[in-house]
mmCIF file of C-alpha atoms and ligand atoms in Angstrom:
data_model
loop_
_atom_site.group_PDB
_atom_site.id
_atom_site.type_symbol
_atom_site.label_atom_id
_atom_site.label_comp_id
_atom_site.label_asym_id
_atom_site.label_seq_id
_atom_site.Cartn_x
_atom_site.Cartn_y
_atom_site.Cartn_z
ATOM 1 C CA MET A 1 -19.636 -22.119 10.399
ATOM 2 C CA ILE A 2 -19.349 -19.435 7.708
ATOM 3 C CA LEU A 3 -22.718 -18.767 6.107
ATOM 4 C CA THR A 4 -23.326 -18.775 2.363
ATOM 5 C CA PRO A 5 -24.170 -15.512 0.551
ATOM 6 C CA GLN A 6 -27.780 -16.726 0.247
ATOM 7 C CA GLN A 7 -28.052 -17.276 4.011
ATOM 8 C CA VAL A 8 -26.610 -13.849 4.825
ATOM 9 C CA LYS A 9 -28.833 -12.134 2.266
ATOM 10 C CA GLU A 10 -31.881 -13.656 3.966
ATOM 11 C CA ASN A 11 -30.992 -11.930 7.264
ATOM 12 C CA ARG A 12 -33.955 -9.560 7.703
ATOM 13 C CA GLN A 13 -32.297 -7.769 10.638
ATOM 14 C CA LEU A 14 -29.669 -6.167 8.413
ATOM 15 C CA ALA A 15 -29.959 -2.478 7.551
ATOM 16 C CA ILE A 16 -29.401 -3.309 3.864
ATOM 17 C CA ASN A 17 -32.621 -5.383 4.067
ATOM 18 C CA GLY A 18 -34.523 -2.588 5.848
ATOM 19 C CA GLY A 19 -34.105 -4.198 9.298
ATOM 20 C CA HIS A 20 -32.994 -0.933 10.913
ATOM 21 C CA GLU A 21 -31.576 2.500 10.179
ATOM 22 C CA PRO A 22 -27.942 2.580 8.950
ATOM 23 C CA CYS A 23 -25.411 2.678 11.817
ATOM 24 C CA ALA A 24 -22.752 5.360 12.225
ATOM 25 C CA LEU A 25 -19.223 4.441 11.188
ATOM 26 C CA PRO A 26 -16.494 4.600 13.860
ATOM 27 C CA VAL A 27 -14.198 7.624 14.004
ATOM 28 C CA GLU A 28 -11.128 6.901 11.869
ATOM 29 C CA ASP A 29 -7.742 8.515 12.442
ATOM 30 C CA THR A 30 -6.777 10.479 9.324
ATOM 31 C CA GLY A 31 -3.232 10.709 10.667
ATOM 32 C CA ILE A 32 -3.299 14.505 11.056
ATOM 33 C CA CYS A 33 -2.048 15.735 14.459
ATOM 34 C CA PRO A 34 -4.067 18.748 15.640
ATOM 35 C CA GLU A 35 -1.056 19.581 17.864
ATOM 36 C CA ALA A 36 0.674 20.781 14.692
ATOM 37 C CA ALA A 37 -1.799 23.639 14.133
ATOM 38 C CA ASP A 38 0.509 26.312 15.589
ATOM 39 C CA ALA A 39 3.492 25.140 13.562
ATOM 40 C CA VAL A 40 1.383 25.174 10.370
ATOM 41 C CA ARG A 41 0.291 28.692 11.302
ATOM 42 C CA ASP A 42 3.946 29.709 11.574
ATOM 43 C CA VAL A 43 4.602 28.411 8.062
ATOM 44 C CA VAL A 44 1.654 30.397 6.751
ATOM 45 C CA LEU A 45 2.830 33.541 8.563
ATOM 46 C CA SER A 46 6.287 33.096 7.001
ATOM 47 C CA LYS A 47 4.479 33.486 3.648
ATOM 48 C CA ARG A 48 6.603 30.734 2.161
ATOM 49 C CA THR A 49 4.969 27.343 1.888
ATOM 50 C CA SER A 50 7.246 25.727 -0.673
ATOM 51 C CA TYR A 51 10.888 25.961 -1.697
ATOM 52 C CA TRP A 52 12.947 24.746 -4.666
ATOM 53 C CA ARG A 53 14.455 21.400 -3.540
ATOM 54 C CA GLY A 54 12.600 21.604 -0.217
ATOM 55 C CA GLY A 55 12.404 24.172 2.582
ATOM 56 C CA PRO A 56 13.700 23.932 6.150
ATOM 57 C CA GLN A 57 10.748 21.850 7.366
ATOM 58 C CA ALA A 58 10.967 19.426 4.431
ATOM 59 C CA LYS A 59 14.712 19.039 5.005
ATOM 60 C CA GLN A 60 14.170 18.338 8.687
ATOM 61 C CA LEU A 61 11.509 15.767 7.870
ATOM 62 C CA GLU A 62 13.826 14.093 5.357
ATOM 63 C CA HIS A 63 16.629 13.943 7.899
ATOM 64 C CA ARG A 64 14.481 12.518 10.672
ATOM 65 C CA PHE A 65 12.707 10.072 8.434
ATOM 66 C CA ALA A 66 15.912 8.692 6.944
ATOM 67 C CA GLN A 67 17.256 8.155 10.467
ATOM 68 C CA LEU A 68 14.060 6.447 11.554
ATOM 69 C CA ILE A 69 14.247 3.914 8.714
ATOM 70 C CA GLY A 70 18.015 3.569 9.013
ATOM 71 C CA ARG A 71 18.924 5.149 5.650
ATOM 72 C CA ARG A 72 21.358 7.864 4.559
ATOM 73 C CA GLY A 73 18.909 10.076 2.688
ATOM 74 C CA ALA A 74 15.281 10.864 1.928
ATOM 75 C CA PHE A 75 13.363 13.052 -0.525
ATOM 76 C CA PHE A 76 9.994 14.487 0.453
ATOM 77 C CA HIS A 77 7.475 14.516 -2.431
ATOM 78 C CA ASN A 78 4.001 15.982 -2.872
ATOM 79 C CA SER A 79 2.469 12.497 -3.002
ATOM 80 C CA GLY A 80 3.307 8.852 -2.513
ATOM 81 C CA SER A 81 2.402 8.192 -6.136
ATOM 82 C CA ALA A 82 4.949 10.807 -7.258
ATOM 83 C CA ALA A 83 7.524 9.117 -5.036
ATOM 84 C CA LEU A 84 6.921 5.753 -6.718
ATOM 85 C CA LEU A 85 7.494 7.339 -10.107
ATOM 86 C CA THR A 86 10.757 9.035 -9.131
ATOM 87 C CA GLY A 87 11.850 5.834 -7.371
ATOM 88 C CA LEU A 88 11.451 3.864 -10.601
ATOM 89 C CA TYR A 89 13.186 6.610 -12.541
ATOM 90 C CA ALA A 90 16.090 6.720 -10.073
ATOM 91 C CA LEU A 91 16.664 2.998 -10.577
ATOM 92 C CA GLY A 92 16.787 3.454 -14.336
ATOM 93 C CA ALA A 93 13.310 2.323 -15.429
ATOM 94 C CA ASP A 94 12.614 3.260 -19.048
ATOM 95 C CA ALA A 95 11.052 1.835 -22.201
ATOM 96 C CA GLN A 96 13.815 -0.790 -22.411
ATOM 97 C CA SER A 97 13.348 -2.043 -18.831
ATOM 98 C CA THR A 98 11.471 -5.014 -17.477
ATOM 99 C CA VAL A 99 10.001 -4.522 -14.020
ATOM 100 C CA ALA A 100 8.600 -7.405 -11.990
ATOM 101 C CA ILE A 101 5.680 -6.111 -9.934
ATOM 102 C CA SER A 102 3.557 -7.758 -7.264
ATOM 103 C CA CYS A 103 -0.108 -8.116 -8.209
ATOM 104 C CA SER A 104 -0.777 -7.304 -4.571
ATOM 105 C CA GLY A 105 -0.579 -3.546 -4.161
ATOM 106 C CA PHE A 106 -2.180 -0.160 -4.659
ATOM 107 C CA VAL A 107 -2.898 1.104 -8.184
ATOM 108 C CA SER A 108 -0.181 3.781 -7.880
ATOM 109 C CA SER A 109 2.605 1.272 -8.439
ATOM 110 C CA ILE A 110 1.299 -0.086 -11.758
ATOM 111 C CA ASN A 111 0.409 3.484 -12.805
ATOM 112 C CA ALA A 112 3.996 4.562 -12.155
ATOM 113 C CA LEU A 113 5.290 1.647 -14.211
ATOM 114 C CA TYR A 114 3.013 2.584 -17.108
ATOM 115 C CA HIS A 115 4.252 6.172 -17.042
ATOM 116 C CA MET A 116 7.873 4.973 -17.172
ATOM 117 C CA ARG A 117 6.864 2.838 -20.223
ATOM 118 C CA SER A 118 8.586 -0.209 -18.717
ATOM 119 C CA ARG A 119 7.363 -3.741 -19.322
ATOM 120 C CA PRO A 120 5.606 -5.257 -16.300
ATOM 121 C CA VAL A 121 6.009 -8.892 -15.315
ATOM 122 C CA PHE A 122 3.306 -9.627 -12.763
ATOM 123 C CA LEU A 123 4.018 -11.680 -9.654
ATOM 124 C CA PRO A 124 1.255 -13.740 -8.007
ATOM 125 C CA THR A 125 -0.335 -13.259 -4.598
ATOM 126 C CA ASN A 126 0.117 -15.725 -1.753
ATOM 127 C CA HIS A 127 -3.179 -16.996 -0.289
ATOM 128 C CA GLU A 128 -2.182 -16.560 3.357
ATOM 129 C CA THR A 129 -0.318 -13.258 3.435
ATOM 130 C CA PHE A 130 -2.189 -11.700 0.455
ATOM 131 C CA LEU A 131 1.216 -10.355 -0.562
ATOM 132 C CA CYS A 132 3.726 -11.286 -3.254
ATOM 133 C CA GLU A 133 4.775 -14.959 -3.200
ATOM 134 C CA PRO A 134 8.280 -15.292 -1.766
ATOM 135 C CA ASP A 135 9.521 -17.607 -4.552
ATOM 136 C CA VAL A 136 8.792 -15.971 -7.890
ATOM 137 C CA SER A 137 11.317 -17.874 -10.033
ATOM 138 C CA ALA A 138 8.607 -19.694 -12.026
ATOM 139 C CA TRP A 139 6.971 -16.342 -12.859
ATOM 140 C CA VAL A 140 9.943 -14.498 -14.259
ATOM 141 C CA ASP A 141 11.172 -17.522 -16.301
ATOM 142 C CA ASP A 142 13.087 -16.208 -19.317
ATOM 143 C CA HIS A 143 12.742 -12.492 -18.536
ATOM 144 C CA HIS A 144 15.730 -10.474 -17.492
ATOM 145 C CA ILE A 145 14.343 -8.454 -14.598
ATOM 146 C CA ASP A 146 15.865 -5.021 -14.047
ATOM 147 C CA ILE A 147 13.792 -3.932 -11.064
ATOM 148 C CA VAL A 148 11.391 -5.735 -8.758
ATOM 149 C CA LEU A 149 8.672 -3.533 -7.246
ATOM 150 C CA VAL A 150 6.812 -5.079 -4.324
ATOM 151 C CA THR A 151 4.220 -3.661 -1.952
ATOM 152 C CA HIS A 152 4.124 -4.368 1.762
ATOM 153 C CA PHE A 153 0.359 -4.227 1.423
ATOM 154 C CA PHE A 154 -1.892 -3.722 4.474
ATOM 155 C CA GLY A 155 1.281 -3.151 6.532
ATOM 156 C CA ASN A 156 2.059 -6.860 6.173
ATOM 157 C CA VAL A 157 5.612 -7.654 5.107
ATOM 158 C CA VAL A 158 6.914 -9.219 1.902
ATOM 159 C CA ASP A 159 9.879 -11.593 2.112
ATOM 160 C CA VAL A 160 11.896 -9.069 0.123
ATOM 161 C CA GLU A 161 15.185 -10.950 0.206
ATOM 162 C CA SER A 162 13.578 -14.054 -1.250
ATOM 163 C CA VAL A 163 11.712 -12.059 -3.915
ATOM 164 C CA ARG A 164 14.890 -10.220 -4.869
ATOM 165 C CA ARG A 165 16.875 -13.461 -5.119
ATOM 166 C CA THR A 166 14.291 -15.534 -6.984
ATOM 167 C CA SER A 167 13.380 -12.742 -9.409
ATOM 168 C CA GLY A 168 17.021 -12.208 -10.303
ATOM 169 C CA ALA A 169 16.307 -8.469 -10.219
ATOM 170 C CA HIS A 170 19.094 -5.958 -10.246
ATOM 171 C CA TYR A 171 17.250 -3.501 -8.010
ATOM 172 C CA LEU A 172 14.520 -3.690 -5.395
ATOM 173 C CA LEU A 173 11.930 -0.923 -4.927
ATOM 174 C CA GLU A 174 9.758 -1.336 -1.838
ATOM 175 C CA ASP A 175 6.336 0.284 -1.751
ATOM 176 C CA ALA A 176 6.152 0.660 2.005
ATOM 177 C CA SER A 177 3.393 3.285 1.855
ATOM 178 C CA GLN A 178 1.157 1.338 4.233
ATOM 179 C CA ALA A 179 3.883 -0.336 6.253
ATOM 180 C CA LEU A 180 5.559 2.400 8.280
ATOM 181 C CA GLY A 181 6.468 0.757 11.585
ATOM 182 C CA SER A 182 6.625 -2.827 10.308
ATOM 183 C CA VAL A 183 9.862 -4.697 10.945
ATOM 184 C CA ILE A 184 11.598 -7.625 9.177
ATOM 185 C CA ASN A 185 14.446 -9.427 10.950
ATOM 186 C CA GLY A 186 14.977 -6.463 13.249
ATOM 187 C CA ARG A 187 15.161 -3.945 10.392
ATOM 188 C CA MET A 188 12.473 -1.448 9.462
ATOM 189 C CA VAL A 189 10.480 -2.058 6.315
ATOM 190 C CA GLY A 190 11.861 0.403 3.776
ATOM 191 C CA SER A 191 15.472 -0.386 4.642
ATOM 192 C CA TRP A 192 15.757 -3.326 2.210
ATOM 193 C CA GLY A 193 15.402 -1.886 -1.273
ATOM 194 C CA GLU A 194 17.788 0.479 -3.048
ATOM 195 C CA VAL A 195 14.818 2.855 -2.773
ATOM 196 C CA ALA A 196 11.675 2.584 -0.645
ATOM 197 C CA THR A 197 8.514 4.676 -0.810
ATOM 198 C CA PHE A 198 6.240 5.846 2.000
ATOM 199 C CA ALA A 199 2.989 7.746 1.536
ATOM 200 C CA GLY A 200 1.756 10.593 3.702
ATOM 201 C CA SER A 201 -1.829 10.765 2.493
ATOM 202 C CA ASN A 202 -5.029 10.124 4.403
ATOM 203 C CA ARG A 203 -4.869 7.444 7.138
ATOM 204 C CA LYS A 204 -1.177 6.733 6.522
ATOM 205 C CA LEU A 205 1.014 6.804 9.629
ATOM 206 C CA LEU A 206 3.215 9.489 8.079
ATOM 207 C CA GLY A 207 0.330 11.871 8.722
ATOM 208 C CA ALA A 208 1.251 14.677 6.321
ATOM 209 C CA GLY A 209 -2.281 14.828 4.883
ATOM 210 C CA GLN A 210 -0.687 14.690 1.432
ATOM 211 C CA GLY A 211 2.834 13.743 0.483
ATOM 212 C CA GLY A 212 5.270 10.907 0.015
ATOM 213 C CA ILE A 213 8.845 10.216 0.936
ATOM 214 C CA ASN A 214 11.537 8.082 -0.659
ATOM 215 C CA VAL A 215 14.485 6.747 1.323
ATOM 216 C CA TYR A 216 17.821 5.538 -0.067
ATOM 217 C CA ASP A 217 21.486 5.155 0.855
ATOM 218 C CA ASP A 218 23.168 6.102 -2.416
ATOM 219 C CA GLU A 219 22.973 9.856 -3.081
ATOM 220 C CA ILE A 220 23.018 9.120 -6.831
ATOM 221 C CA TYR A 221 19.410 7.932 -6.462
ATOM 222 C CA GLY A 222 18.549 10.953 -4.319
ATOM 223 C CA GLU A 223 19.877 13.338 -6.942
ATOM 224 C CA ARG A 224 18.102 11.561 -9.799
ATOM 225 C CA MET A 225 14.813 11.769 -7.885
ATOM 226 C CA ARG A 226 15.296 15.454 -7.123
ATOM 227 C CA ILE A 227 16.071 16.214 -10.764
ATOM 228 C CA ILE A 228 13.016 14.490 -12.217
ATOM 229 C CA GLY A 229 10.892 15.923 -9.388
ATOM 230 C CA HIS A 230 12.096 19.461 -10.226
ATOM 231 C CA HIS A 231 11.088 19.730 -13.892
ATOM 232 C CA GLY A 232 14.059 17.617 -14.944
ATOM 233 C CA LYS A 233 16.433 20.392 -13.883
ATOM 234 C CA GLY A 234 19.809 19.743 -12.318
ATOM 235 C CA SER A 235 22.296 22.540 -11.848
ATOM 236 C CA THR A 236 21.324 24.668 -14.868
ATOM 237 C CA GLN A 237 18.128 26.183 -16.248
ATOM 238 C CA PHE A 238 18.086 23.579 -19.011
ATOM 239 C CA GLY A 239 16.036 20.489 -18.213
ATOM 240 C CA GLU A 240 18.081 17.306 -18.556
ATOM 241 C CA VAL A 241 14.934 15.162 -18.893
ATOM 242 C CA PRO A 242 11.210 15.936 -19.176
ATOM 243 C CA GLY A 243 10.426 16.112 -15.487
ATOM 244 C CA PHE A 244 7.631 16.978 -13.088
ATOM 245 C CA ASN A 245 7.005 19.225 -10.120
ATOM 246 C CA PHE A 246 6.919 16.669 -7.304
ATOM 247 C CA ARG A 247 8.435 18.476 -4.321
ATOM 248 C CA GLY A 248 6.687 18.387 -0.972
ATOM 249 C CA GLY A 249 5.355 21.516 0.726
ATOM 250 C CA GLU A 250 6.283 23.017 4.072
ATOM 251 C CA MET A 251 2.849 22.707 5.689
ATOM 252 C CA GLU A 252 2.767 19.005 4.871
ATOM 253 C CA ALA A 253 6.312 18.597 6.188
ATOM 254 C CA VAL A 254 5.277 20.207 9.483
ATOM 255 C CA LEU A 255 2.338 17.798 9.740
ATOM 256 C CA GLY A 256 4.634 14.875 8.963
ATOM 257 C CA LEU A 257 7.094 15.949 11.663
ATOM 258 C CA ALA A 258 4.310 16.249 14.231
ATOM 259 C CA SER A 259 3.115 12.784 13.320
ATOM 260 C CA LEU A 260 6.617 11.333 13.753
ATOM 261 C CA ASN A 261 6.673 12.752 17.293
ATOM 262 C CA GLN A 262 3.736 10.495 18.094
ATOM 263 C CA LEU A 263 4.747 7.549 15.980
ATOM 264 C CA ASP A 264 5.391 5.017 18.759
ATOM 265 C CA ARG A 265 2.015 5.636 20.353
ATOM 266 C CA LYS A 266 0.235 5.488 16.990
ATOM 267 C CA ILE A 267 1.987 2.272 15.981
ATOM 268 C CA ASP A 268 1.009 0.650 19.265
ATOM 269 C CA LEU A 269 -2.606 1.745 18.821
ATOM 270 C CA ARG A 270 -2.849 0.414 15.271
ATOM 271 C CA ARG A 271 -1.310 -2.905 16.224
ATOM 272 C CA ARG A 272 -3.795 -3.279 19.088
ATOM 273 C CA SER A 273 -6.800 -2.293 16.969
ATOM 274 C CA ALA A 274 -5.879 -4.698 14.174
ATOM 275 C CA HIS A 275 -5.335 -7.451 16.723
ATOM 276 C CA GLN A 276 -8.741 -6.854 18.343
ATOM 277 C CA PHE A 277 -10.485 -6.978 14.987
ATOM 278 C CA SER A 278 -8.741 -10.005 13.533
ATOM 279 C CA SER A 279 -8.793 -12.127 16.695
ATOM 280 C CA VAL A 280 -12.590 -11.923 16.925
ATOM 281 C CA LEU A 281 -12.815 -13.095 13.314
ATOM 282 C CA GLN A 282 -10.207 -15.825 13.602
ATOM 283 C CA GLU A 283 -11.953 -17.281 16.679
ATOM 284 C CA ARG A 284 -14.970 -17.821 14.451
ATOM 285 C CA GLY A 285 -12.955 -19.485 11.690
ATOM 286 C CA ILE A 286 -12.824 -16.490 9.342
ATOM 287 C CA VAL A 287 -9.563 -16.235 7.374
ATOM 288 C CA CYS A 288 -7.528 -13.025 7.786
ATOM 289 C CA SER A 289 -4.161 -12.026 6.314
ATOM 290 C CA VAL A 290 -1.238 -13.299 8.404
ATOM 291 C CA PRO A 291 2.469 -12.416 8.377
ATOM 292 C CA PRO A 292 4.705 -14.783 6.405
ATOM 293 C CA ARG A 293 5.720 -17.763 8.543
ATOM 294 C CA SER A 294 9.246 -17.779 7.097
ATOM 295 C CA LEU A 295 10.098 -14.345 8.506
ATOM 296 C CA ASP A 296 10.928 -13.006 11.926
ATOM 297 C CA CYS A 297 8.734 -9.912 11.737
ATOM 298 C CA THR A 298 6.466 -7.493 13.552
ATOM 299 C CA VAL A 299 3.616 -6.068 11.516
ATOM 300 C CA THR A 300 2.041 -2.646 11.988
ATOM 301 C CA TRP A 301 -1.264 -3.359 10.294
ATOM 302 C CA PHE A 302 -2.804 -0.685 8.103
ATOM 303 C CA ASP A 303 -5.752 -2.858 7.110
ATOM 304 C CA THR A 304 -6.887 -6.315 8.061
ATOM 305 C CA ALA A 305 -7.703 -8.230 4.896
ATOM 306 C CA VAL A 306 -10.430 -10.855 5.188
ATOM 307 C CA LEU A 307 -10.832 -13.764 2.738
ATOM 308 C CA LEU A 308 -14.332 -15.093 2.073
ATOM 309 C CA PRO A 309 -14.966 -18.739 1.072
ATOM 310 C CA LEU A 310 -15.190 -19.632 -2.645
ATOM 311 C CA GLU A 311 -18.986 -19.524 -2.797
ATOM 312 C CA TRP A 312 -18.711 -15.777 -2.075
ATOM 313 C CA CYS A 313 -17.231 -15.128 -5.537
ATOM 314 C CA GLY A 314 -19.256 -12.282 -7.051
ATOM 315 C CA GLU A 315 -20.998 -11.423 -3.756
ATOM 316 C CA ARG A 316 -18.258 -9.535 -1.911
ATOM 317 C CA ASP A 317 -19.420 -6.070 -3.068
ATOM 318 C CA TRP A 318 -22.883 -6.665 -1.662
ATOM 319 C CA LEU A 319 -21.326 -7.661 1.661
ATOM 320 C CA VAL A 320 -19.126 -4.548 1.744
ATOM 321 C CA ARG A 321 -22.225 -2.368 1.292
ATOM 322 C CA ALA A 322 -24.119 -4.338 3.926
ATOM 323 C CA LEU A 323 -21.245 -4.016 6.404
ATOM 324 C CA GLU A 324 -20.984 -0.282 5.858
ATOM 325 C CA LEU A 325 -24.643 0.112 6.784
ATOM 326 C CA GLU A 326 -23.950 -1.909 9.950
ATOM 327 C CA GLY A 327 -21.207 0.574 10.911
ATOM 328 C CA VAL A 328 -18.173 -1.351 9.661
ATOM 329 C CA PRO A 329 -15.953 0.686 7.288
ATOM 330 C CA ALA A 330 -15.191 -2.167 4.873
ATOM 331 C CA TRP A 331 -13.403 -1.650 1.570
ATOM 332 C CA TYR A 332 -11.655 -3.671 -1.142
ATOM 333 C CA TYR A 333 -8.831 -3.528 -3.672
ATOM 334 C CA PRO A 334 -8.519 -5.306 -7.014
ATOM 335 C CA SER A 335 -5.349 -7.126 -8.043
ATOM 336 C CA LEU A 336 -3.095 -4.835 -10.097
ATOM 337 C CA ILE A 337 -3.265 -7.108 -13.150
ATOM 338 C CA GLU A 338 -7.054 -6.610 -13.080
ATOM 339 C CA MET A 339 -6.939 -2.859 -13.789
ATOM 340 C CA PRO A 340 -9.130 -2.623 -16.898
ATOM 341 C CA TRP A 341 -6.521 -0.758 -18.978
ATOM 342 C CA VAL A 342 -3.667 -3.155 -18.212
ATOM 343 C CA LYS A 343 -4.608 -6.020 -20.543
ATOM 344 C CA PRO A 344 -5.350 -3.821 -23.625
ATOM 345 C CA TRP A 345 -2.103 -1.917 -23.029
ATOM 346 C CA MET A 346 -0.010 -5.061 -22.686
ATOM 347 C CA GLN A 347 -1.737 -6.646 -25.696
ATOM 348 C CA SER A 348 -0.939 -3.586 -27.794
ATOM 349 C CA MET A 349 2.715 -3.970 -26.781
ATOM 350 C CA GLY A 350 2.749 -7.722 -27.461
ATOM 351 C CA TRP A 351 3.386 -8.439 -23.770
ATOM 352 C CA TRP A 352 0.181 -10.337 -22.985
ATOM 353 C CA GLY A 353 0.186 -14.111 -23.284
ATOM 354 C CA GLU A 354 -1.269 -17.285 -21.783
ATOM 355 C CA ARG A 355 0.729 -16.768 -18.620
ATOM 356 C CA GLU A 356 -0.880 -13.349 -18.053
ATOM 357 C CA GLU A 357 -4.339 -14.683 -18.925
ATOM 358 C CA ALA A 358 -4.003 -17.501 -16.379
ATOM 359 C CA LEU A 359 -2.647 -15.158 -13.723
ATOM 360 C CA LEU A 360 -5.488 -12.698 -14.309
ATOM 361 C CA ARG A 361 -8.045 -15.470 -13.675
ATOM 362 C CA GLN A 362 -6.197 -16.720 -10.616
ATOM 363 C CA GLU A 363 -5.812 -13.233 -9.127
ATOM 364 C CA HIS A 364 -9.437 -12.292 -9.794
ATOM 365 C CA GLU A 365 -10.604 -15.457 -8.081
ATOM 366 C CA LEU A 366 -8.654 -14.434 -4.958
ATOM 367 C CA TRP A 367 -9.105 -10.648 -4.811
ATOM 368 C CA SER A 368 -12.840 -10.737 -5.583
ATOM 369 C CA ARG A 369 -13.276 -12.542 -2.241
ATOM 370 C CA ILE A 370 -11.175 -10.176 -0.126
ATOM 371 C CA PHE A 371 -12.402 -7.164 1.820
ATOM 372 C CA VAL A 372 -10.436 -4.980 4.213
ATOM 373 C CA VAL A 373 -11.134 -3.054 7.408
ATOM 374 C CA GLY A 374 -8.642 -0.396 8.521
ATOM 375 C CA SER A 375 -6.799 -0.195 11.815
ATOM 376 C CA GLN A 376 -7.311 3.597 12.110
ATOM 377 C CA MET A 377 -9.860 3.279 14.909
ATOM 378 C CA SER A 378 -9.767 2.660 18.656
ATOM 379 C CA PRO A 379 -9.208 -0.934 19.844
ATOM 380 C CA ASP A 380 -12.744 -0.924 21.301
ATOM 381 C CA ASP A 381 -14.277 0.148 18.003
ATOM 382 C CA ALA A 382 -12.147 -2.435 16.216
ATOM 383 C CA GLU A 383 -13.393 -5.194 18.498
ATOM 384 C CA CYS A 384 -16.949 -4.007 17.940
ATOM 385 C CA CYS A 385 -16.439 -4.098 14.150
ATOM 386 C CA GLY A 386 -14.979 -7.594 14.457
ATOM 387 C CA ARG A 387 -18.040 -8.779 16.383
ATOM 388 C CA ILE A 388 -20.425 -7.298 13.830
ATOM 389 C CA VAL A 389 -18.606 -9.012 10.941
ATOM 390 C CA ALA A 390 -18.463 -12.324 12.824
ATOM 391 C CA GLU A 391 -22.135 -12.181 13.735
ATOM 392 C CA ILE A 392 -23.222 -11.464 10.182
ATOM 393 C CA LEU A 393 -20.972 -14.039 8.562
ATOM 394 C CA THR A 394 -21.080 -16.986 10.952
ATOM 395 C CA ARG A 395 -23.432 -19.141 12.942
ATOM 396 C CA GLU A 396 -22.247 -20.993 16.023
ATOM 397 C CA GLU A 397 -22.654 -24.751 15.699
HETATM 398 C C1 PLP B 1 -1.369 5.496 -0.322
HETATM 399 C C2 PLP B 1 -0.534 4.603 -1.114
HETATM 400 C C3 PLP B 1 0.301 5.048 -2.162
HETATM 401 C C4 PLP B 1 0.431 6.463 -2.648
HETATM 402 O O1 PLP B 1 -0.542 7.261 -2.313
HETATM 403 P P1 PLP B 1 -0.715 8.829 -2.536
HETATM 404 O O2 PLP B 1 -2.145 8.991 -2.278
HETATM 405 O O3 PLP B 1 -0.314 9.148 -3.909
HETATM 406 O O4 PLP B 1 0.142 9.524 -1.530
HETATM 407 C C5 PLP B 1 1.082 4.118 -2.809
HETATM 408 N N1 PLP B 1 1.060 2.819 -2.465
HETATM 409 C C6 PLP B 1 0.306 2.364 -1.462
HETATM 410 C C7 PLP B 1 0.384 0.917 -1.090
HETATM 411 C C8 PLP B 1 -0.532 3.221 -0.758
HETATM 412 O O5 PLP B 1 -1.294 2.743 0.220
#
């Protein structure tokens, strides 16, 4: 039986209630491979840590990464957020475009859309996967969708083919930042969209420490990304468009390459840790994110998302704090439509209506009851975290 917030708050043994000293959090894998230290040193000794359009290490990383995902090309950026922006730009997003975007995702994707000045059409979150609903036809209704941007959040996989079809979108952009190593119908996540983004920042499996990488098949997209990521400059000194400096550095590329050398082992570890954590919870009747039933897929979990019962509305943040003091690194994400600036912005553009208002309520009701625990810890630690959560939240009947 899952306890009510009142019952849990009465638990005098909890550290948050002064029951004991706060517990230490488990060691989490940042993704950085210490084995790369010598190679980073070599880059430093070369006195050249970045190159126009990428140095030798960045080029090698791009080549290997594209092969890994099964794509023709890749462009290494200085962040995953930068990569989302160039990805949208490459697919033609501008002030005349309409981009369908999953409410389920990291703030970077809606930020990127804002900066491209495109109109967002939000897509709702499924209550079992906590990802974009596979059939979004009712949500795009009379809009002509140019691009659909979906996030394989938590490493879990979106039914991208269904979303592409039912949105009627011309192009698909996958935010696969958290889903390196997840597979749909035998194909790597990131191989489905015209462009797909991976992040290299903290805890991501592409352990570059900082960085992002876009993969694609059509070199036209690659060139467009490189131009906007290099101050808008193509082959001359005159900028074609107002661009940015988004290229990835050599030290980060070296770290990314080292991480790829260990990818299989790291994927296996994360899958085992997530399984240990979620199976303890599921045995006690606690709801965790699951892969979509309609897909043949293997998920490399980045986070396990946990859904609290309805009476927990408004109490999740207290629980996250309480769990942290018990040694469980819990965290949460809002729905993208909930970002406080989104509604005023869309209202000012005349894009906010009853549909958005209803979706905002519906999304808030779901995401305010979700918390996540990462898979970047040992399977033993993950099992221990699972037990702590289960013990706090449930009572055996
Ligand atoms: C980490 C992340 C990004 C981009 O992150 P950066 O910190 O800018 O590299 C984008 N989307 C998702 C889903 C992420 O988890």
